[in-house]
Every structure is written in structure tokens, then in C-alpha cells.
Amino acid sequence: MGNRIDAELLNKIAKDSASDLEHQIFNSWLNTLDAAQYEEVLNDFEKLVQNGTDENDVNRSLWEKIKLDVEAHEESVKIKRKKTFFWFSVAASVLLTVSSVLYLNTNKVEDISHLSLEQRLDNDISPGKNQAILELADGSKIVLDESASAKIWEESGVVVKKSKDGQLLYDFEGKSKTTSAKPVYHTISTPNGGEYQLVLPDGTKVWLNASSRLKFPTVFDGDQRDVELSGEAYFEVVSNKAKPFIVQTDREKVKVLGTEFNMSAYADEMTSRTSLLKGKVEVSAKNNSNSVEVLHPGQQSIIHGDNIQIVQFDATEAIAWKNGEFMFNRESIESVMRKIARWYDVEIIYKKPIGDDLKIWGAVSRFDNISEVLKFIERTKVVYFKVEGRKVYVMK
């Protein structure tokens, strides 16, 4: 696509007739632009909006407001344009269908209309951090944080310790990994507001997102390497063709030999997703043995019930959490708020039903305090927030 986007695709984006895949291609391409190229695309899109004659076209006055918000926001945070909220993309994919929802109304929320942004968000909350709990086979639990000791557990030649960079390691300390030690099962879990990294006994690296749980043996002694996951994790699997690596969730089973992939299988989400970056994996629905798909790099499986759908995906978006960002791609407010709830350990309370009409695009750092993230979302002028203690109230 280069530095220019196909005019037909841009027109589809502007008229909200693009497919999900075309939206993904467009979003990925935006991330490659420098400031001058970004400005050129913004201008091209604006021309499409301003030249529209159909009565259902985008509200031009609202478009101007969005454009000003983009410029003000980018100046205030002083980040690259490709890291800003792509509001012209929001305008393209949302305003045509929800203009009645987005239209500026100064009396949206009567109980907070007299409060300034600072007053509503003055009770700030820090982002999550490295923290987890390790549960041993006997049920005892060890808190893993910055104060955890270097050597945590040892039995039958297997040693669990913390590396200098904070990873949990399962080590044989120079002994053969074919040790006759009988495997026992450990479980590592992250709370809301926590994430953690570990290296499994076979050398596989795992990054756990907030509110996630991984169960695994201290020794992989069978003909396959089985682990159980709930929540979200990124895996860098050590290749072993004779002993495939198996990840099981409540909805699916993923079989790999050596690869890199992300799995998101939260219980409070309607779907689970496996996103393949390298290698090849086999995905099967847990309750449907006939539903099996093989993924290749760039493909993502989406499981809803017993059905598997295969789509192309943006790798940057899929592992944004691992790289310290929230990245939203046409996500509903409620989906966005579930991610915020897990990472900041807050309760989300809706004053009124929000609905799924508004789709959010963009990226913001996960290491910012919650006020910065909420301010970012408030630029939609559709939802407003008030933070009280560890409760975040969402209002229209």
C-alpha cells in the first residue's frame, strides 16, 4: 500500500461500507505513517466528508469538533501521530450509524454537569504491576512480588526461583531434564491489577495478563506438554516435535510444536481468541471434536460456543497489552471497560445502558494512571466518567 492508500478503500471507510478485514488493513496501514503522511490522509478523508451530499452523511460540524480534538490532544501529550486516537477513523466507522448518539448535548449527565473533568477524575488510580500468587501442590500459596526471595521452592531436583528481571523460573540447576522427579502441579494466578512472566520447565516463556491463571506440571514427563489457562497469556513455546505443547481452556484446545501466539480466554467474554504470530497451531473447540482448524501466522481463531471462525488480525493490536499498551480496534465501550477493570482493579458501574453502537479505535499507554486513560476515552463526547474509591461510574 506504501504511503498512499487506495482511494476506493478510503471511500469505503468514509461511507462505513468497508469489511472488518478492510478496517484492519486500514488500521495497520495508519500505524506506518509519519506525521506528514498522517496529515495528508486526514485531509483526504475530510474532503470526502465535506463533499458528501447525501442527507445521511457525517455531521460536518461534529467532524470539525473531532478534528480540533485530535489536534489538541496530540499537542498535549506530544506523542507520534500514529500513537494517537484515530478519530477520523472513528468518524468514518461510527458517525454514519450513531450520529444521533454522538451529537453534542450539553445536558447529557445532569448529576455531573456542574463538575469539571479534574473534579470527576481527581481520585486517581495507579496502573497494574508485576504481582502474582503461586499455589503449590499441597495448597500452600506464595505471594510473588518485588520482595519475593530468589529461591522459592525446591523438590526432587526441580528448583523454582526468581530471576533478576523478575521472571519466575523452573530450573534443574545443571541436572538433566530427564530427571525421574515425579511431576506435581503448580498454579500461578494474577489478580486484577497484576501481570507476571515465567519460564516453564521446558524453557517455554509465558506472559500472563491481569486476572489470569495458568496450571502446569513441574516436569513435563509424558508424550505431550499440557497446561491449562484461564484469562490471557502470550506464549513463546520451545520447539519439541516429539512432545507437542497443549494449552487447554474452558472453550478450546490449542496444539503447537514451537511457535509464538497469544490466547485470550476470559470467562466474562463471549468469545475466546488465539492469535498466531509465528509457527503453526491446531485449534479445536472443546465441546465439538469435529471443529478443528489449523492457524498460520497472521490468522486468529475466534471461538463462540462450539463454532470456530478464522480471521486475519493485527499483531500489534493482539499483543499490545504485553507491550504496555491498550489498543482498541472497533471495540464497544463495555469491552474497553472490562479491560480497564482488570488492569486497574476497579469496579465498573453503568448509570444507564451504554449499548454496542459506539466503536472505539486507538491506543494509549497501560502505564498511565486511570485518569489519563479515561480522559482519552472521554474525547468521544459520548461517555463520561466519575471515579469514587475503586469504582468507576460510566455515564452518557
Coordinates of C-alpha atoms in Angstrom, one line a residue, residues 81-349:
R81 CA 0.6 10.8 15.4
K82 CA 0.5 7.1 14.8
K83 CA 0.0 6.6 18.6
T84 CA -3.0 8.9 18.8
F85 CA -6.6 8.0 18.7
F86 CA -7.6 7.8 15.1
W87 CA -10.6 10.0 15.4
F88 CA -11.2 10.3 11.7
S89 CA -11.4 6.5 11.7
V90 CA -13.9 6.7 14.5
A91 CA -15.9 9.2 12.5
A92 CA -15.8 7.0 9.4
S93 CA -16.9 3.8 11.1
V94 CA -19.2 5.2 13.7
L95 CA -20.8 8.5 12.9
L96 CA -22.9 7.3 10.0
T97 CA -24.7 4.8 12.2
V98 CA -24.8 6.5 15.5
S99 CA -24.9 10.2 14.7
S100 CA -27.9 10.6 16.9
V101 CA -25.9 9.2 19.9
L102 CA -22.8 11.2 19.2
Y103 CA -24.4 14.5 18.7
L104 CA -23.2 17.1 21.2
N105 CA -25.6 17.6 24.1
T106 CA -24.6 19.8 27.0
N107 CA -27.1 18.2 29.3
K108 CA -26.1 14.5 28.9
V109 CA -25.4 13.9 32.6
E110 CA -27.4 16.1 34.9
D111 CA -25.7 14.9 38.1
I112 CA -22.2 15.7 37.0
S113 CA -22.8 18.6 34.6
H114 CA -21.5 21.1 37.2
L115 CA -18.3 19.2 37.8
S116 CA -15.1 19.8 35.9
L117 CA -13.0 17.0 34.4
E118 CA -10.5 17.3 37.2
Q119 CA -13.2 17.0 39.9
R120 CA -14.7 13.9 38.3
L121 CA -11.3 12.2 38.0
D122 CA -9.5 13.6 41.0
N123 CA -9.4 10.2 42.8
D124 CA -6.6 8.8 40.6
I125 CA -5.6 5.1 40.5
S126 CA -2.2 3.8 39.6
P127 CA -1.8 1.1 36.9
G128 CA -1.2 -2.5 37.5
K129 CA 2.2 -4.0 38.2
N130 CA 4.1 -7.3 38.4
Q131 CA 2.4 -9.4 41.0
A132 CA 1.0 -12.9 41.2
I133 CA 0.3 -15.8 43.6
L134 CA 2.0 -19.2 43.2
E135 CA -0.1 -22.1 44.5
L136 CA 2.0 -25.3 45.2
A137 CA 0.7 -28.9 45.0
D138 CA 0.0 -29.0 48.8
G139 CA -2.3 -26.0 48.5
S140 CA 0.2 -23.5 50.1
K141 CA 0.5 -20.1 48.4
I142 CA 3.4 -17.8 47.8
V143 CA 3.0 -14.2 47.0
L144 CA 5.2 -13.2 44.1
D145 CA 6.1 -9.5 44.1
E146 CA 9.3 -7.5 44.3
S147 CA 10.0 -8.8 47.8
A148 CA 9.8 -12.5 46.9
S149 CA 13.1 -14.4 47.6
A150 CA 15.4 -15.6 44.9
K151 CA 14.8 -19.3 45.6
I152 CA 11.1 -20.0 46.2
W153 CA 10.6 -23.8 46.2
E154 CA 12.7 -27.0 45.7
E155 CA 11.8 -30.6 45.4
S156 CA 13.2 -33.7 43.7
G157 CA 15.8 -31.7 41.7
V158 CA 13.4 -29.0 40.5
V159 CA 14.1 -25.5 41.8
V160 CA 11.7 -22.6 41.5
K161 CA 13.4 -19.2 41.7
K162 CA 13.1 -15.6 40.6
S163 CA 15.4 -14.1 38.0
K164 CA 17.0 -10.7 38.3
D165 CA 14.4 -9.3 35.9
G166 CA 11.5 -10.6 37.9
Q167 CA 10.6 -13.8 36.0
L168 CA 9.6 -17.0 37.7
L169 CA 11.9 -19.8 36.6
Y170 CA 11.6 -23.6 36.9
D171 CA 15.3 -24.8 36.8
F172 CA 17.1 -28.1 37.1
E173 CA 20.3 -26.3 38.2
G174 CA 22.5 -28.2 35.8
K175 CA 20.8 -31.6 36.2
S176 CA 19.3 -33.4 33.3
K177 CA 15.7 -32.5 32.5
T178 CA 15.1 -36.2 32.1
T179 CA 15.2 -36.4 35.9
S180 CA 13.0 -39.1 37.4
A181 CA 11.3 -36.5 39.6
K182 CA 7.6 -37.1 39.8
P183 CA 5.7 -34.1 38.4
V184 CA 3.4 -32.1 40.6
Y185 CA 1.1 -29.3 39.6
H186 CA 1.6 -25.7 40.3
T187 CA -0.8 -22.8 39.6
I188 CA 0.2 -19.2 39.0
S189 CA -2.5 -16.6 39.1
T190 CA -2.5 -12.8 38.6
P191 CA -5.1 -10.6 40.3
N192 CA -6.9 -7.7 38.9
G193 CA -4.1 -5.1 38.6
G194 CA -1.4 -7.6 38.1
E195 CA 0.7 -9.3 35.4
Y196 CA 3.6 -11.7 35.5
Q197 CA 6.2 -13.5 33.5
L198 CA 7.5 -17.1 33.9
V199 CA 9.7 -19.7 32.3
L200 CA 8.2 -23.2 32.3
P201 CA 10.3 -26.4 33.0
D202 CA 10.8 -26.9 29.2
G203 CA 12.0 -23.3 28.7
T204 CA 8.7 -22.0 27.3
K205 CA 8.2 -18.4 28.1
V206 CA 4.8 -17.2 29.3
W207 CA 3.5 -13.6 29.9
L208 CA 0.3 -13.6 32.0
N209 CA -2.1 -10.7 31.7
A210 CA -4.3 -9.4 34.6
S211 CA -6.9 -11.7 36.2
S212 CA -5.4 -14.8 34.6
R213 CA -4.4 -18.3 35.8
L214 CA -2.1 -21.0 34.4
K215 CA -1.8 -24.5 35.8
F216 CA 1.2 -26.6 34.7
P217 CA 3.4 -29.6 35.9
T218 CA 6.9 -29.1 37.4
V219 CA 8.2 -31.7 35.0
F220 CA 6.9 -32.5 31.5
D221 CA 7.3 -36.3 31.6
G222 CA 4.7 -37.6 29.2
D223 CA 4.4 -37.5 25.5
Q224 CA 3.0 -34.0 25.5
R225 CA 3.3 -30.8 27.5
D226 CA -0.1 -29.9 28.9
V227 CA -1.0 -26.6 30.6
E228 CA -4.4 -25.1 31.5
L229 CA -5.2 -21.4 31.0
S230 CA -8.0 -19.0 32.0
G231 CA -7.6 -15.4 31.2
E232 CA -5.0 -14.1 28.8
A233 CA -1.4 -15.2 28.1
Y234 CA 1.3 -14.8 25.5
F235 CA 3.4 -17.9 24.8
E236 CA 6.9 -18.4 23.2
V237 CA 6.9 -22.2 23.0
V238 CA 10.2 -24.1 22.9
S239 CA 10.1 -26.4 19.8
N240 CA 9.9 -30.2 20.5
K241 CA 8.4 -32.2 17.7
A242 CA 8.3 -35.3 19.8
K243 CA 6.3 -33.6 22.6
P244 CA 3.7 -31.1 21.4
F245 CA 2.7 -28.3 23.7
I246 CA -1.0 -28.2 24.6
V247 CA -3.0 -25.3 26.0
Q248 CA -6.5 -26.0 27.2
T249 CA -9.1 -23.5 28.2
D250 CA -12.8 -23.9 29.1
R251 CA -13.7 -23.5 25.4
E252 CA -10.8 -24.8 23.4
K253 CA -7.6 -26.8 23.0
V254 CA -4.6 -25.4 21.1
K255 CA -1.8 -27.8 20.0
V256 CA 1.6 -26.5 19.0
L257 CA 5.1 -27.7 18.3
G258 CA 7.1 -24.5 18.5
T259 CA 5.6 -21.1 18.0
E260 CA 4.5 -17.7 19.3
F261 CA 0.9 -16.9 20.0
N262 CA -1.5 -15.0 22.2
M263 CA -4.6 -16.6 23.8
S264 CA -7.4 -14.6 25.4
A265 CA -10.0 -16.8 27.2
Y266 CA -11.6 -14.7 29.9
A267 CA -14.8 -16.2 31.4
D268 CA -16.6 -12.8 31.2
E269 CA -16.0 -12.5 27.5
M270 CA -18.4 -14.0 24.9
T271 CA -15.5 -15.3 22.8
S272 CA -12.0 -16.7 23.2
R273 CA -9.3 -15.8 20.7
T274 CA -6.0 -17.4 19.7
S275 CA -3.7 -15.1 17.6
L276 CA -0.7 -16.7 15.9
L277 CA 2.4 -14.7 15.3
K278 CA 4.9 -17.5 14.3
G279 CA 4.7 -21.2 13.6
K280 CA 1.6 -23.2 13.2
V281 CA -1.1 -24.3 15.7
E282 CA -4.1 -26.5 15.7
V283 CA -7.2 -25.2 17.4
S284 CA -10.2 -27.3 18.4
A285 CA -13.4 -26.4 20.2
K286 CA -13.6 -28.2 23.5
N287 CA -17.3 -29.3 23.1
N288 CA -17.1 -30.2 19.4
S289 CA -14.4 -32.7 18.4
N290 CA -15.2 -32.2 14.7
S291 CA -14.5 -28.4 14.9
V292 CA -10.7 -28.2 14.2
E293 CA -8.8 -25.5 12.4
V294 CA -5.1 -25.0 11.6
L295 CA -3.8 -21.5 12.0
H296 CA -0.9 -19.9 10.1
P297 CA 0.9 -16.7 11.0
G298 CA -1.4 -13.7 10.8
Q299 CA -4.5 -15.7 11.5
Q300 CA -6.7 -15.6 14.6
S301 CA -9.3 -18.1 15.7
I302 CA -12.5 -16.8 17.4
I303 CA -14.5 -19.4 19.3
H304 CA -18.1 -18.6 20.2
G305 CA -19.9 -21.7 21.6
D306 CA -18.8 -24.6 19.5
N307 CA -18.0 -22.7 16.4
I308 CA -14.6 -21.5 15.2
Q309 CA -14.2 -18.5 12.9
I310 CA -10.8 -17.7 11.3
V311 CA -9.9 -14.1 10.6
Q312 CA -6.8 -12.0 9.8
F313 CA -5.6 -9.9 12.7
D314 CA -3.2 -7.1 13.6
A315 CA -0.3 -8.5 15.6
T316 CA 0.4 -5.1 17.1
E317 CA -3.1 -5.0 18.5
A318 CA -3.2 -8.6 19.7
I319 CA -0.1 -8.2 21.9
A320 CA -0.5 -4.6 22.8
W321 CA -1.1 -5.5 26.5
K322 CA 2.3 -7.3 26.6
N323 CA 4.0 -4.3 25.2
G324 CA 2.4 -1.9 27.7
E325 CA -0.5 -0.5 25.7
F326 CA -4.2 -0.6 25.5
M327 CA -5.1 -0.9 21.8
F328 CA -8.7 -0.8 20.7
N329 CA -10.0 -1.8 17.3
R330 CA -13.7 -1.0 16.8
E331 CA -14.4 -2.2 20.4
S332 CA -17.5 -1.4 22.3
I333 CA -17.3 0.8 25.4
E334 CA -18.2 -2.2 27.6
S335 CA -15.4 -4.3 26.1
V336 CA -13.0 -1.5 26.7
M337 CA -14.1 -1.0 30.3
R338 CA -13.7 -4.7 31.1
K339 CA -10.0 -4.4 30.1
I340 CA -9.7 -1.3 32.3
A341 CA -11.4 -3.0 35.2
R342 CA -8.9 -5.9 35.1
W343 CA -5.8 -3.7 34.8
Y344 CA -6.7 -1.0 37.4
D345 CA -8.6 -3.4 39.7
V346 CA -11.7 -1.3 39.7
E347 CA -15.5 -1.9 39.6
I348 CA -17.3 -0.5 36.6
I349 CA -20.8 0.8 37.3

